[in-house]
Coordinates of C-alpha atoms and ligand atoms in Angstrom, one line a residue:
X846 CA 1.7 17.3 -17.9
X847 CA -0.6 20.3 -17.2
X848 CA 0.8 23.9 -17.5
X849 CA 0.9 25.8 -14.3
X850 CA -1.6 28.4 -15.6
X851 CA -4.1 25.7 -16.8
X852 CA -5.4 25.0 -13.3
X853 CA -7.9 27.5 -11.9
X854 CA -6.6 28.7 -8.6
X855 CA -7.5 31.8 -6.6
X856 CA -5.3 34.8 -6.5
X857 CA -4.7 34.1 -2.8
X858 CA -3.6 30.5 -3.6
X859 CA -1.3 31.8 -6.3
X860 CA 0.2 34.3 -3.9
X861 CA 0.8 31.5 -1.4
X862 CA 2.5 29.3 -4.0
X863 CA 4.8 32.2 -4.9
X864 CA 5.8 32.5 -1.2
X865 CA 6.6 28.8 -1.2
X866 CA 8.6 29.2 -4.4
X867 CA 10.7 32.0 -2.8
X868 CA 11.4 29.7 0.2
X869 CA 12.3 26.8 -2.1
X870 CA 14.6 29.0 -4.2
X871 CA 16.4 30.1 -1.0
X872 CA 16.8 26.5 0.1
X873 CA 18.3 25.6 -3.3
X874 CA 20.6 28.7 -3.2
X875 CA 21.8 27.9 0.4
X876 CA 22.6 24.3 -0.7
X877 CA 24.8 25.5 -3.5
X878 CA 22.3 25.4 -6.4
X879 CA 20.8 21.9 -6.1
X880 CA 18.7 20.0 -3.5
X881 CA 17.8 16.3 -3.5
X882 CA 14.2 15.7 -4.6
X883 CA 13.4 14.3 -1.1
X884 CA 14.2 17.8 0.3
X885 CA 11.9 19.4 -2.3
X886 CA 9.1 17.0 -1.6
X887 CA 9.5 17.5 2.2
X888 CA 9.4 21.3 2.0
X889 CA 6.6 21.4 -0.7
X890 CA 4.4 19.2 1.6
X891 CA 5.5 20.0 5.2
X892 CA 7.5 23.3 5.5
X893 CA 5.8 24.9 8.5
X894 CA 3.2 27.5 7.3
X895 CA 4.0 26.8 3.7
X896 CA 3.8 23.2 2.6
X897 CA 0.6 21.6 1.2
X898 CA -0.1 19.7 4.5
X899 CA 1.1 22.5 6.7
X900 CA -0.6 25.7 5.6
X901 CA -4.3 25.0 5.6
X902 CA -4.3 24.0 1.9
X903 CA -5.0 20.3 2.2
X904 CA -8.4 19.6 0.6
X905 CA -9.6 16.1 1.5
X906 CA -12.6 15.4 -0.7
X907 CA -16.0 14.4 0.6
X908 CA -18.8 13.0 -1.6
X909 CA -21.5 15.5 -2.2
X910 CA -24.6 14.7 -0.2
X911 CA -27.0 14.8 -3.2
X912 CA -24.6 12.9 -5.6
X913 CA -22.0 10.6 -4.0
X914 CA -20.2 10.3 -7.4
X915 CA -19.3 14.0 -7.2
X916 CA -16.2 14.7 -5.2
X917 CA -14.9 18.1 -4.3
X918 CA -11.3 18.8 -3.1
X919 CA -7.9 17.6 -4.3
X920 CA -8.0 13.9 -3.7
X921 CA -10.2 11.4 -1.8
X922 CA -9.0 8.7 0.7
X923 CA -11.1 5.7 1.8
X924 CA -12.1 7.1 5.2
X925 CA -13.3 10.3 3.4
X926 CA -15.4 8.2 1.0
X927 CA -17.3 6.2 3.6
X928 CA -17.5 5.2 7.2
X929 CA -17.8 1.6 6.1
X930 CA -14.0 1.6 5.7
X931 CA -13.2 2.5 9.3
X932 CA -16.1 0.4 10.7
X933 CA -14.7 -2.7 8.9
X934 CA -11.1 -2.0 9.7
X935 CA -12.1 -1.9 13.4
X936 CA -12.9 -5.6 13.2
X937 CA -9.2 -6.2 12.4
X938 CA -8.1 -3.7 15.0
X939 CA -10.2 -5.5 17.7
X940 CA -8.6 -8.8 16.9
X941 CA -5.1 -7.3 17.2
X942 CA -6.0 -5.6 20.5
X943 CA -7.3 -8.9 21.9
X944 CA -4.1 -10.8 20.8
X945 CA -2.0 -8.0 22.3
X946 CA -4.0 -7.9 25.6
X947 CA -4.2 -4.1 25.2
X948 CA -6.7 -1.3 24.5
X949 CA -4.5 1.2 22.8
X950 CA -4.7 2.4 19.2
X951 CA -2.1 4.8 17.7
X952 CA -2.9 6.3 14.3
X953 CA -0.3 8.1 12.2
X954 CA -1.3 10.9 9.9
X955 CA -4.9 11.0 10.7
X956 CA -5.9 13.6 8.0
X957 CA -9.3 15.0 8.6
X958 CA -9.9 12.7 11.6
X959 CA -12.6 10.7 9.8
X960 CA -11.0 7.3 10.4
X961 CA -10.4 7.9 14.1
X962 CA -14.1 8.8 14.5
X963 CA -15.3 5.7 12.7
X964 CA -12.9 3.3 14.5
X965 CA -13.9 4.8 17.9
X966 CA -17.6 4.4 17.0
X967 CA -17.0 0.8 16.1
X968 CA -14.9 0.0 19.1
X969 CA -17.6 1.4 21.4
X970 CA -20.2 -0.8 19.6
X971 CA -17.9 -3.8 20.2
X972 CA -17.8 -2.9 23.9
X973 CA -14.0 -2.2 23.8
X974 CA -13.3 1.1 25.7
X975 CA -10.1 1.9 23.8
X976 CA -7.7 4.8 24.2
X977 CA -6.8 6.4 20.9
X978 CA -3.7 8.4 20.2
X979 CA -2.8 10.3 17.1
X980 CA 0.7 11.3 15.8
X981 CA 0.3 14.0 13.1
X982 CA 3.2 15.9 11.6
X983 CA 1.1 18.8 10.3
X984 CA 0.1 21.4 12.9
X985 CA -2.8 22.5 10.7
X986 CA -4.2 19.0 10.3
X987 CA -3.7 18.4 14.0
X988 CA -5.8 21.5 14.8
X989 CA -8.5 20.3 12.4
X990 CA -8.5 16.8 14.0
X991 CA -8.8 18.2 17.5
X992 CA -11.8 20.2 16.4
X993 CA -13.5 17.4 14.6
X994 CA -12.8 14.8 17.4
X995 CA -13.5 17.0 20.4
X996 CA -16.7 15.0 21.0
X997 CA -14.5 12.1 22.2
X998 CA -13.0 14.2 25.0
X999 CA -9.7 12.9 26.5
X1000 CA -10.3 9.4 25.0
X1001 CA -8.4 10.7 22.0
X1002 CA -5.0 12.4 22.6
X1003 CA -2.2 13.7 20.4
X1004 CA 1.5 12.7 20.7
X1005 CA 4.4 14.9 19.7
X1006 CA 6.7 12.0 19.1
X1007 CA 6.7 8.2 19.0
X1008 CA 6.3 6.5 22.4
X1009 CA 9.1 4.8 24.2
X1010 CA 7.1 1.6 24.3
X1011 CA 3.7 0.6 22.9
X1012 CA 1.4 -2.4 23.0
X1013 CA -1.7 -2.4 20.9
X1014 CA -2.7 -1.6 17.3
X1015 CA -1.1 1.0 15.0
X1016 CA -3.0 2.3 11.9
X1017 CA -1.6 4.4 9.0
X1018 CA -3.8 4.9 5.9
X1019 CA -2.1 6.6 3.0
X1020 CA 0.8 7.8 5.1
X1021 CA 3.8 5.9 3.6
X1022 CA 3.0 7.4 0.2
X1023 CA 3.2 10.9 1.7
X1024 CA 6.7 10.4 3.0
X1025 CA 9.4 12.2 0.9
X1026 CA 11.1 9.9 -1.7
X1027 CA 14.4 10.1 -3.5
X1028 CA 14.3 10.1 -7.3
X1029 CA 16.9 8.2 -9.2
X1030 CA 17.7 7.7 -12.8
X1031 CA 19.8 5.2 -14.8
X1032 CA 21.6 7.1 -17.5
X1033 CA 21.8 5.8 -21.1
X1034 CA 25.3 4.6 -20.1
X1035 CA 24.0 2.6 -17.2
X1036 CA 25.2 5.0 -14.4
X1037 CA 23.1 5.5 -11.3
X1038 CA 22.1 9.2 -10.9
X1039 CA 20.3 11.0 -8.1
X1040 CA 17.7 13.4 -9.4
X1041 CA 17.5 16.8 -7.7
X1042 CA 15.9 20.2 -8.2
X1043 CA 17.6 23.4 -9.4
X1044 CA 16.3 26.9 -10.2
X1045 CA 17.4 27.5 -13.9
X1046 CA 16.9 31.3 -13.8
X1047 CA 13.3 31.1 -14.9
X1048 CA 11.7 28.0 -13.3
X1049 CA 12.4 24.9 -11.2
X1050 CA 13.9 22.1 -13.1
X1051 CA 15.4 18.6 -12.5
X1052 CA 19.1 18.0 -12.6
X1053 CA 20.8 14.6 -12.2
X1054 CA 24.0 14.1 -10.2
X1055 CA 26.1 11.1 -9.3
X1056 CA 24.1 9.0 -6.9
X1057 CA 25.0 9.3 -3.2
X1058 CA 26.2 6.3 -1.1
X1059 CA 22.7 5.5 0.2
X1060 CA 21.3 5.1 -3.3
X1061 CA 24.3 3.2 -4.5
X1062 CA 23.9 0.8 -1.6
X1063 CA 20.2 0.1 -2.2
X1064 CA 19.0 0.7 -5.8
X1065 CA 21.2 -1.9 -7.6
X1066 CA 20.1 -4.5 -5.1
X1067 CA 16.5 -4.0 -6.2
X1068 CA 16.7 -3.6 -10.0
X1069 CA 19.1 -4.0 -12.9
X1070 CA 20.6 -0.9 -14.6
X1071 CA 18.0 -0.1 -17.3
X1072 CA 19.0 2.7 -19.7
X1073 CA 16.9 5.9 -19.5
X1074 CA 14.9 4.6 -16.5
X1075 CA 13.7 6.8 -13.7
X1076 CA 12.0 5.8 -10.5
X1077 CA 11.8 6.5 -6.7
X1078 CA 12.9 4.8 -3.5
X1079 CA 11.3 5.6 -0.1
X1080 CA 14.2 5.3 2.3
X1081 CA 12.4 7.4 4.8
X1082 CA 9.4 5.1 5.0
X1083 CA 11.8 2.1 5.3
X1084 CA 13.5 3.9 8.3
X1085 CA 10.1 4.6 9.8
X1086 CA 9.0 1.0 9.6
X1087 CA 12.3 -0.3 11.0
X1088 CA 12.1 2.1 13.9
X1089 CA 8.7 0.6 14.9
X1090 CA 10.8 -2.4 15.9
X1091 CA 12.4 -0.3 18.6
X1092 CA 9.2 0.6 20.4
X1093 CA 6.4 -1.8 19.4
X1094 CA 6.6 -4.3 22.2
X1095 CA 3.4 -6.3 21.5
X1096 CA 0.9 -5.8 18.7
X1097 CA 0.7 -4.9 15.1
X1098 CA 0.6 -2.1 12.6
X1099 CA -2.0 -2.1 9.8
X1100 CA -0.5 -0.1 6.9
X1101 CA -2.8 0.7 3.9
X1102 CA -1.5 2.3 0.7
X1103 CA -1.3 2.0 -3.0
X1104 CA 1.7 0.2 -4.4
X1105 CA 3.0 -3.2 -5.5
X1106 CA 5.7 -5.8 -4.7
X1107 CA 9.3 -4.8 -5.9
X1108 CA 9.3 -6.8 -9.1
X1109 CA 6.2 -4.9 -10.3
X1110 CA 7.4 -1.6 -8.9
X1111 CA 10.7 -1.6 -10.9
X1112 CA 9.2 -3.3 -14.0
X1113 CA 11.0 -2.3 -17.2
X1114 CA 7.8 -0.8 -18.5
X1115 CA 7.3 1.5 -15.5
X1116 CA 10.3 3.6 -16.7
X1117 CA 8.9 7.0 -15.6
X1118 CA 8.3 5.9 -12.0
X1119 CA 5.1 6.3 -10.0
X1120 CA 5.3 10.0 -8.8
X1121 CA 1.8 11.5 -8.8
X1122 CA 0.5 14.9 -7.8
X1123 CA -3.1 15.8 -7.0
X1124 CA -4.8 19.1 -7.3
X1125 CA -8.5 19.6 -7.7
X1126 CA -9.0 15.9 -8.7
X1127 CA -6.5 16.3 -11.5
X1128 CA -3.7 13.7 -11.2
X1129 CA -0.4 14.3 -13.0
X1130 CA 3.3 13.9 -12.6
X1131 CA 4.7 17.5 -12.6
X1132 CA 6.0 17.6 -9.0
X1133 CA 7.7 21.0 -9.6
X1134 CA 4.4 22.8 -10.4
X1135 CA 2.5 25.0 -8.0
X1136 CA 4.5 24.2 -4.8
X1137 CA 2.3 24.3 -1.7
X1138 CA -0.9 23.9 -3.6
X1139 CA -0.7 20.2 -4.6
X1140 CA -0.2 16.9 -3.0
X1141 CA 2.9 14.9 -4.1
X1142 CA 2.9 11.1 -3.6
X1143 CA 4.7 8.0 -4.8
X1144 CA 3.4 4.4 -4.8
X1145 CA 4.8 2.1 -2.1
X1146 CA 7.3 -0.7 -2.7
X1147 CA 5.7 -3.3 -0.3
X1148 CA 8.7 -5.7 -0.6
X1149 CA 10.9 -2.9 0.7
X1150 CA 8.5 -2.3 3.6
X1151 CA 8.3 -6.0 4.5
X1152 CA 12.2 -6.2 4.4
X1153 CA 12.4 -3.1 6.6
X1154 CA 10.0 -4.8 9.1
X1155 CA 12.1 -8.0 9.2
X1156 CA 15.3 -6.1 9.7
X1157 CA 13.6 -4.2 12.5
X1158 CA 12.9 -7.5 14.2
X1159 CA 9.2 -7.5 13.3
X1160 CA 7.1 -10.2 11.6
X1161 CA 4.9 -9.7 8.6
X1162 CA 1.4 -11.1 9.5
X1163 CA -0.3 -10.6 6.1
X1164 CA -0.3 -8.8 2.8
X1165 CA -3.2 -8.5 0.4
X1166 CA -5.3 -6.2 -1.7
X1167 CA -7.6 -3.7 0.0
X1168 CA -10.7 -5.4 -1.5
X1169 CA -9.7 -8.8 -0.2
X1170 CA -8.8 -7.4 3.2
X1171 CA -12.1 -5.5 3.7
X1172 CA -14.2 -8.5 2.5
X1173 CA -12.2 -10.8 4.9
X1174 CA -12.7 -8.4 7.7
X1175 CA -16.5 -8.3 7.3
X1176 CA -17.3 -5.4 4.9
X1177 CA -20.6 -7.1 3.8
X1178 CA -21.8 -7.7 7.3
X1179 CA -20.9 -4.1 8.3
X1180 CA -22.9 -2.8 5.3
X1181 CA -25.9 -4.9 6.2
X1182 CA -26.0 -3.3 9.6
X1183 CA -26.2 0.2 8.2
X1184 CA -29.6 1.7 8.9
X1185 CA -30.4 3.8 5.8
X1186 CA -32.2 1.5 3.4
X1187 CA -33.9 4.3 1.5
X1188 CA -33.2 4.3 -2.3
X1189 CA -30.6 7.1 -1.9
X1190 CA -29.0 5.5 1.2
X1191 CA -28.7 2.2 -0.7
X1192 CA -27.2 3.9 -3.8
X1193 CA -24.6 5.8 -1.6
X1194 CA -23.6 2.5 0.0
X1195 CA -23.3 0.8 -3.3
X1196 CA -21.2 3.6 -4.8
X1197 CA -18.9 3.5 -1.7
X1198 CA -18.4 -0.2 -1.8
X1199 CA -17.8 -0.2 -5.5
X1200 CA -15.0 2.5 -5.0
X1201 CA -13.4 0.6 -2.0
X1202 CA -13.4 -2.9 -3.7
X1203 CA -13.6 -2.6 -7.4
X1204 CA -10.4 -3.5 -9.3
X1205 CA -10.8 -0.4 -11.4
X1206 CA -10.9 1.8 -8.3
X1207 CA -9.2 1.3 -5.0
X1208 CA -9.7 -2.4 -4.6
X1209 CA -6.6 -3.8 -6.3
X1210 CA -4.1 -0.9 -6.4
X1211 CA -4.4 -0.4 -2.7
X1212 CA -2.8 -3.0 -0.5
X1213 CA -2.8 -3.8 3.2
X1214 CA 0.3 -5.0 5.0
X1215 CA 0.3 -5.9 8.7
X1216 CA 3.6 -6.1 10.6
X1217 CA 4.3 -6.5 14.3
X1218 CA 5.5 -8.8 17.0
X1219 CA 4.4 -11.1 19.9
X1220 CA 0.9 -11.8 18.8
X1221 CA -0.5 -15.1 17.5
X1222 CA -1.2 -13.8 13.9
X1223 CA -3.7 -15.7 11.7
X1224 CA -5.5 -12.4 11.3
X1225 CA -9.0 -12.2 9.9
X1226 CA -8.1 -9.6 7.2
X1227 CA -5.8 -12.2 5.5
X1228 CA -7.8 -15.4 5.9
X1229 CA -8.2 -15.6 2.1
X1230 CA -5.9 -14.2 -0.5
X1231 CA -2.8 -13.6 1.6
X1232 CA -0.1 -12.6 -0.9
X1233 CA 3.0 -12.6 1.3
X1234 CA 4.6 -15.0 -1.2
X1235 CA 4.5 -12.3 -3.9
X1236 CA 6.7 -10.0 -1.9
Ligands
LIG2583 C1 -2.6 11.5 2.3 S1 -2.9 12.0 3.9 C2 -3.9 10.7 4.5 C3 -4.7 11.2 5.7 C4 -5.6 10.1 6.3 N1 -4.8 9.0 6.9 C5 -6.6 9.6 5.4 O1 -6.6 8.4 5.0 O2 -7.5 10.4 5.0 C6 -1.3 11.8 4.7 C7 -1.3 12.2 6.1 O3 -0.1 11.7 6.7 C8 0.5 12.7 7.5 N2 2.0 12.3 7.6 C9 2.9 12.3 6.7 N3 4.1 11.8 7.2 C10 3.9 11.5 8.5 C11 4.7 11.0 9.5 N4 5.9 10.7 9.3 N5 4.1 10.8 10.8 C12 2.8 11.2 11.0 N6 2.0 11.7 10.0 C13 2.5 11.9 8.8 C14 0.1 14.0 6.7 O4 0.3 15.1 7.5 C15 -1.3 13.6 6.4 O5 -2.2 13.8 7.6

């Protein structure tokens, strides 16, 4: 775990983090000295003008032009890495749109806007004049997206809230992992505890309390009591998925994120959970450090996501690794169509494909799940290696 002062941040950034700390201390005080971890994660990421995603601090990495292995920023996502990701994903989007008899795409959490740009480019090349909507919770990122995507005019618009009804294709890349999770711990005596955050007079610290009703009703269904075991549960993401069932009338949502099925998620050896923070390409698990300056994420329990979809009246059309999904959806063909065959262009493509598909990089840890209703299914992204039976 890195010490707070071991990461080189500017004086301005440090001053900003101190403002966020003052805000969080006030939140803790108002709540009587303790807040659930989900409140901490929400405010550290999304408190207006303060949180990591809400105050201009998000640093999506881009590969350096002269050396694609060099990445600057806090963390990299697949659309930031290469346009091949969005251009390939678009093949799956196109199939879902055809099966839905619709031309509408809705992206949640569009980050820098890179994926929207690549999918729009691909849809135009396929001769499908789609309408693209974005729902983004961060006002700062929304402004950045509007600037980057201005070239598409009113073919891309932003929503303030989920629509009443929607037919078409929904996309969310690395959004579930950015939703605030609850932390829980099984004590040495086998009691279920909820982990929250206090101010101990000198610094923020964790403190466990008896688990609330929501945790008591869910955690024991998913894992046995294991002494000295701590992990997370993403009830907000489950609620979000379930709510899709209320307004997605025809179509499917492609959700891409890192994670595993439940039996792997709550494996006895994963006794410290999956919480991960990113700052300047340093990954660590100290979520109480440098609030406002670092990303905080947790892996996704895909069994819980599939169960939430089913209880929302949706179907699960496929679940597989990112590598398998992209290869099924035509990554090789998309790559062959890329024009730059110079030695450098070729190297850049090779590096990007390696990162997207290699087991040691994003290929295996990242998964794709597709849920929805009223379409035929049999989707191209899952033609080989569909792992729904592992959920
Ligand atoms: C890790 S970033 C991923 C950005 C982008 N999708 C990409 O792949 O580069 C998470 C994004 O999700 C957004 N976000 C988090 N929760 C959201 C929600 N409930 N609805 C919409 N956007 C959300 C964040 O503001 C941010 O844009």
